[in-house]
Amino acid sequence: MAASMACQAAVRGLRAASTKQLLVSRNQLARVSPRRWLNLQEYQSKKLMQDSGVTVQRFFVADSASEALEAAKRLKAKEIVLKAQILAGGRGKGVFDSGLKGGVHLTKDPAVVGELAGKMLGFNLTTKQTPKEGVKVKTVMVAEALDISRETYFAILMDRSCNGPVMVGSPQGGVDIEEVAATTPELIFKEIIDIFEGVRDDQALRMAANLGFKGPLERQAADQIKRLYDLFLKVDATQVEVNPLGETPEGQVVCFDAKINFDDNAEFRQKAVFAMDDTAESDPTETEAAKYDLKYIGLDGNIACFVNGAGLAMATCDIIDLHGGKPANFLDLGGGVKENQVYAAFKLLTADPKVEAILVNIFGGIVNCAIIANGITKACRELELKVPLVVRLEGTNVQEAKRILSDSGLPITSASDLDDAARKAVAAIARK
């Protein structure tokens, strides 16, 4: 029982970094995906794996129909799969504004690849995860199609409870791993990796056996597992998830699809990897916020939130809702904030036409409240702020900060606590 609970906890950890829930009312959870600073297309992830000796399908990338046709001919494959390259999921069931249905197509005829690519490239693909207008496809991947006789699941991730990386695997691949963990936890296997030793041969072989690989395939799968761990270290990943890690009728172990999450703090030594970042499909405001190390997520309300700390930001959104208002965003300044970041944050918030009031809620621990106050007054003057501004400051150098705001002569409403701030922000909009 203890082992199965530990395995389920590890699986939950796979999702923790990619999805969070933001409480915006007592009865409503807004599911938000915090911006992953590094967004890679499928072919880019496959190239990283290929460079580390991980077995993937043979593939080429094309940005024109003629290039796609040429790539299909060069593959000399029995069957070819053509995939539109966008970051959103659900491509297979998507629809192009050219009339073509599906962003993933199989064919045995290279000429068909060229025709299909002509209906993909330059056209918008709409899926369940894209905006209503869809996303323009600029690149397609032309790959060798391989039959899969059996699918397994394998991942390496950082696990706080283990103080390092762990391997998680299941012979049940190609499906939602959380569902497997919930219904058949005995099919989830976990191996803790010693950061000094790395993945040992016996660990890799044991995981391969647990995944159901037999005979020569067991050794082959163990080799792929060790290569995936080498990739994990090489690119400073926080997660490498392969689903499925498949077995072909020809006796090959192949990584058919993978998701790689990266440690943002390692950007300074992973410049080549981070240079591949594709921001074309990201929210422009989120992309701009990231330039100033601000964590921003847009919401549907009209009260902009300007907060330091993710927990405080979520509490601020919830209390705004409690008083009958709606938060316009989730914005976390972080700890080491500077005046230019405060200015940049105000510029982003005021550029949103939905915003009718701004609520600043700062608890100064690491943050010096006086720096925040100076940034606020500068932003108000230079941006000629036209919406009500409510400020609640507590903590380091708060008296000096309050003096700065008071002496500025600006129409800034002070609040004694968070509840007071939320109430005043909602009331300010009601008076307009």
Coordinates of N, CA and C in Angstrom, one line a residue, residues 332-424:
D332 N 2.6 38.2 -10.6 CA 3.5 38.0 -9.5 C 4.8 38.7 -9.8
L333 N 5.2 39.6 -8.9 CA 6.4 40.4 -9.1 C 7.6 39.6 -8.7
G334 N 7.5 38.7 -7.8 CA 8.6 37.9 -7.3 C 9.3 38.7 -6.1
G335 N 10.4 38.2 -5.7 CA 11.1 38.8 -4.5 C 12.1 39.9 -4.8
G336 N 13.0 39.7 -5.7 CA 14.0 40.8 -6.0 C 13.6 41.8 -6.9
V337 N 12.4 42.4 -6.7 CA 11.9 43.4 -7.6 C 12.6 44.7 -7.6
K338 N 12.7 45.4 -8.8 CA 13.4 46.7 -9.0 C 12.3 47.7 -9.6
E339 N 12.7 48.9 -9.5 CA 11.8 50.0 -9.9 C 11.3 49.8 -11.4
N340 N 12.3 49.4 -12.2 CA 11.9 49.3 -13.7 C 10.9 48.1 -13.9
Q341 N 11.0 47.1 -13.0 CA 10.0 46.1 -13.1 C 8.6 46.5 -12.7
V342 N 8.5 47.4 -11.7 CA 7.3 48.0 -11.3 C 6.7 48.8 -12.4
Y343 N 7.5 49.6 -13.0 CA 7.1 50.4 -14.2 C 6.6 49.5 -15.3
A344 N 7.3 48.5 -15.6 CA 6.9 47.6 -16.7 C 5.6 46.9 -16.4
A345 N 5.4 46.5 -15.1 CA 4.2 45.9 -14.7 C 3.0 46.8 -14.9
F346 N 3.1 48.1 -14.5 CA 2.1 49.0 -14.7 C 1.8 49.2 -16.2
K347 N 2.8 49.3 -17.0 CA 2.6 49.5 -18.4 C 1.8 48.3 -19.0
L348 N 2.1 47.1 -18.6 CA 1.4 45.9 -19.0 C -0.1 46.0 -18.6
L349 N -0.3 46.3 -17.3 CA -1.7 46.3 -16.8 C -2.5 47.4 -17.4
T350 N -2.0 48.6 -17.6 CA -2.8 49.7 -18.2 C -3.0 49.5 -19.7
A351 N -2.3 48.6 -20.3 CA -2.5 48.4 -21.7 C -3.7 47.5 -22.0
D352 N -4.2 46.8 -20.9 CA -5.3 46.0 -21.1 C -6.6 46.8 -21.0
P353 N -7.4 46.9 -22.1 CA -8.6 47.7 -22.1 C -9.7 47.3 -21.2
K354 N -9.6 46.1 -20.7 CA -10.6 45.6 -19.7 C -10.4 46.2 -18.3
V355 N -9.2 46.6 -18.0 CA -8.8 47.0 -16.7 C -9.5 48.4 -16.3
E356 N -10.3 48.4 -15.2 CA -11.0 49.6 -14.8 C -10.5 50.0 -13.4
A357 N -9.6 49.2 -12.8 CA -9.0 49.6 -11.5 C -7.8 48.7 -11.3
I358 N -6.8 49.2 -10.5 CA -5.6 48.4 -10.2 C -5.5 48.3 -8.7
L359 N -5.2 47.1 -8.2 CA -5.0 46.8 -6.8 C -3.6 46.3 -6.6
V360 N -2.8 47.1 -5.8 CA -1.5 46.7 -5.5 C -1.5 46.1 -4.1
N361 N -1.0 44.9 -4.0 CA -0.9 44.2 -2.7 C 0.5 43.7 -2.5
I362 N 1.3 44.4 -1.7 CA 2.7 44.0 -1.5 C 2.9 43.7 0.0
F363 N 3.5 42.5 0.2 CA 4.0 42.2 1.6 C 5.5 42.2 1.5
G364 N 6.2 43.2 2.1 CA 7.6 43.4 1.9 C 8.4 42.6 2.9
G365 N 8.9 41.4 2.5 CA 9.8 40.6 3.2 C 11.2 40.9 2.6
I366 N 11.5 40.2 1.5 CA 12.7 40.5 0.7 C 12.5 41.9 0.0
V367 N 11.2 42.1 -0.4 CA 10.9 43.3 -1.2 C 11.0 44.5 -0.3
N368 N 11.6 45.6 -0.7 CA 11.6 46.9 0.0 C 10.4 47.7 -0.5
C369 N 9.5 48.0 0.4 CA 8.3 48.7 0.0 C 8.6 50.1 -0.6
A370 N 9.7 50.7 -0.2 CA 10.0 52.0 -0.7 C 10.3 51.9 -2.2
I371 N 10.9 50.8 -2.6 CA 11.2 50.6 -4.1 C 9.9 50.5 -4.8
I372 N 9.0 49.8 -4.3 CA 7.6 49.7 -4.9 C 7.0 51.0 -5.0
A373 N 7.0 51.8 -3.9 CA 6.4 53.1 -3.9 C 7.0 54.0 -4.9
N374 N 8.3 54.0 -5.0 CA 8.9 54.9 -6.0 C 8.6 54.5 -7.5
G375 N 8.5 53.1 -7.7 CA 8.1 52.6 -9.0 C 6.6 53.0 -9.3
I376 N 5.8 52.9 -8.3 CA 4.4 53.3 -8.5 C 4.2 54.7 -8.9
T377 N 4.8 55.6 -8.2 CA 4.7 57.1 -8.4 C 5.3 57.4 -9.8
K378 N 6.4 56.8 -10.2 CA 7.0 57.1 -11.5 C 6.0 56.6 -12.6
A379 N 5.5 55.4 -12.4 CA 4.6 54.9 -13.4 C 3.3 55.7 -13.6
C380 N 2.7 56.1 -12.4 CA 1.5 56.9 -12.5 C 1.7 58.2 -13.2
R381 N 2.9 58.9 -13.0 CA 3.1 60.1 -13.7 C 3.4 59.9 -15.2
E382 N 4.3 59.0 -15.5 CA 4.8 58.9 -16.9 C 3.7 58.2 -17.7
L383 N 2.9 57.3 -17.2 CA 1.9 56.7 -18.0 C 0.5 57.4 -17.9
E384 N 0.5 58.5 -17.1 CA -0.7 59.2 -16.9 C -1.9 58.3 -16.6
L385 N -1.8 57.6 -15.5 CA -2.8 56.6 -15.0 C -4.2 57.3 -15.0
K386 N -5.1 56.6 -15.6 CA -6.5 57.1 -15.6 C -7.5 56.2 -14.9
V387 N -7.1 55.2 -14.3 CA -8.0 54.3 -13.6 C -7.7 54.4 -12.1
P388 N -8.7 54.1 -11.2 CA -8.5 54.1 -9.8 C -7.3 53.2 -9.4
L389 N -6.5 53.6 -8.4 CA -5.4 52.8 -7.9 C -5.5 52.6 -6.4
V390 N -5.6 51.4 -5.9 CA -5.7 51.1 -4.5 C -4.4 50.3 -4.1
V391 N -3.7 50.8 -3.1 CA -2.4 50.3 -2.7 C -2.5 49.8 -1.2
R392 N -2.1 48.6 -1.0 CA -1.9 48.0 0.3 C -0.4 47.6 0.5
L393 N 0.3 48.2 1.4 CA 1.7 47.8 1.6 C 1.9 47.4 3.0
E394 N 2.7 46.4 3.2 CA 3.1 46.0 4.6 C 4.5 45.4 4.5
G395 N 5.3 45.6 5.6 CA 6.6 45.0 5.7 C 7.8 45.9 5.7
T396 N 8.9 45.5 5.1 CA 10.1 46.2 5.1 C 10.0 47.7 4.6
N397 N 10.4 48.6 5.4 CA 10.4 50.0 5.0 C 9.1 50.6 4.6
V398 N 8.0 50.1 5.3 CA 6.7 50.4 4.8 C 6.3 51.9 5.2
Q399 N 6.9 52.4 6.3 CA 6.5 53.8 6.7 C 7.1 54.8 5.6
E400 N 8.3 54.5 5.2 CA 8.9 55.4 4.1 C 8.1 55.2 2.9
A401 N 7.7 54.0 2.5 CA 6.9 53.8 1.3 C 5.6 54.6 1.4
K402 N 4.9 54.6 2.5 CA 3.7 55.3 2.7 C 3.9 56.8 2.6
R403 N 5.1 57.3 3.1 CA 5.4 58.7 3.0 C 5.5 59.1 1.5
I404 N 6.2 58.3 0.8 CA 6.5 58.6 -0.6 C 5.1 58.7 -1.4
L405 N 4.2 57.8 -1.1 CA 2.9 57.8 -1.8 C 2.1 59.0 -1.4
S406 N 2.2 59.3 -0.1 CA 1.4 60.5 0.4 C 1.9 61.8 -0.1
D407 N 3.3 61.9 -0.2 CA 3.9 63.2 -0.6 C 3.8 63.4 -2.2
S408 N 3.4 62.3 -2.9 CA 3.4 62.4 -4.3 C 2.3 63.2 -4.9
G409 N 1.2 63.4 -4.0 CA 0.1 64.2 -4.5 C -0.8 63.5 -5.5
L410 N -0.5 62.2 -5.8 CA -1.3 61.5 -6.8 C -2.5 60.9 -6.1
P411 N -3.6 60.7 -6.9 CA -4.9 60.1 -6.4 C -4.7 58.6 -6.1
I412 N -4.0 58.3 -5.1 CA -3.8 56.9 -4.7 C -4.6 56.6 -3.5
T413 N -5.4 55.6 -3.5 CA -6.2 55.2 -2.3 C -5.4 54.1 -1.5
S414 N -5.1 54.4 -0.2 CA -4.4 53.5 0.6 C -5.4 52.6 1.3
A415 N -4.9 51.4 1.6 CA -5.8 50.3 2.2 C -5.0 49.8 3.4
S416 N -5.7 49.4 4.5 CA -5.1 49.0 5.7 C -4.8 47.5 5.7
D417 N -5.6 46.7 4.9 CA -5.3 45.3 4.8 C -5.8 44.8 3.4
L418 N -5.7 43.5 3.1 CA -6.1 43.0 1.9 C -7.6 43.1 1.7
D419 N -8.4 42.8 2.7 CA -9.8 42.8 2.7 C -10.3 44.3 2.3
D420 N -9.7 45.2 3.0 CA -10.0 46.6 2.8 C -9.6 47.0 1.4
A421 N -8.5 46.6 0.9 CA -8.0 46.9 -0.5 C -9.0 46.4 -1.5
A422 N -9.4 45.1 -1.4 CA -10.4 44.5 -2.4 C -11.7 45.3 -2.4
R423 N -12.2 45.6 -1.1 CA -13.5 46.3 -1.0 C -13.4 47.6 -1.7
K424 N -12.3 48.4 -1.5 CA -12.1 49.7 -2.1 C -12.0 49.6 -3.6

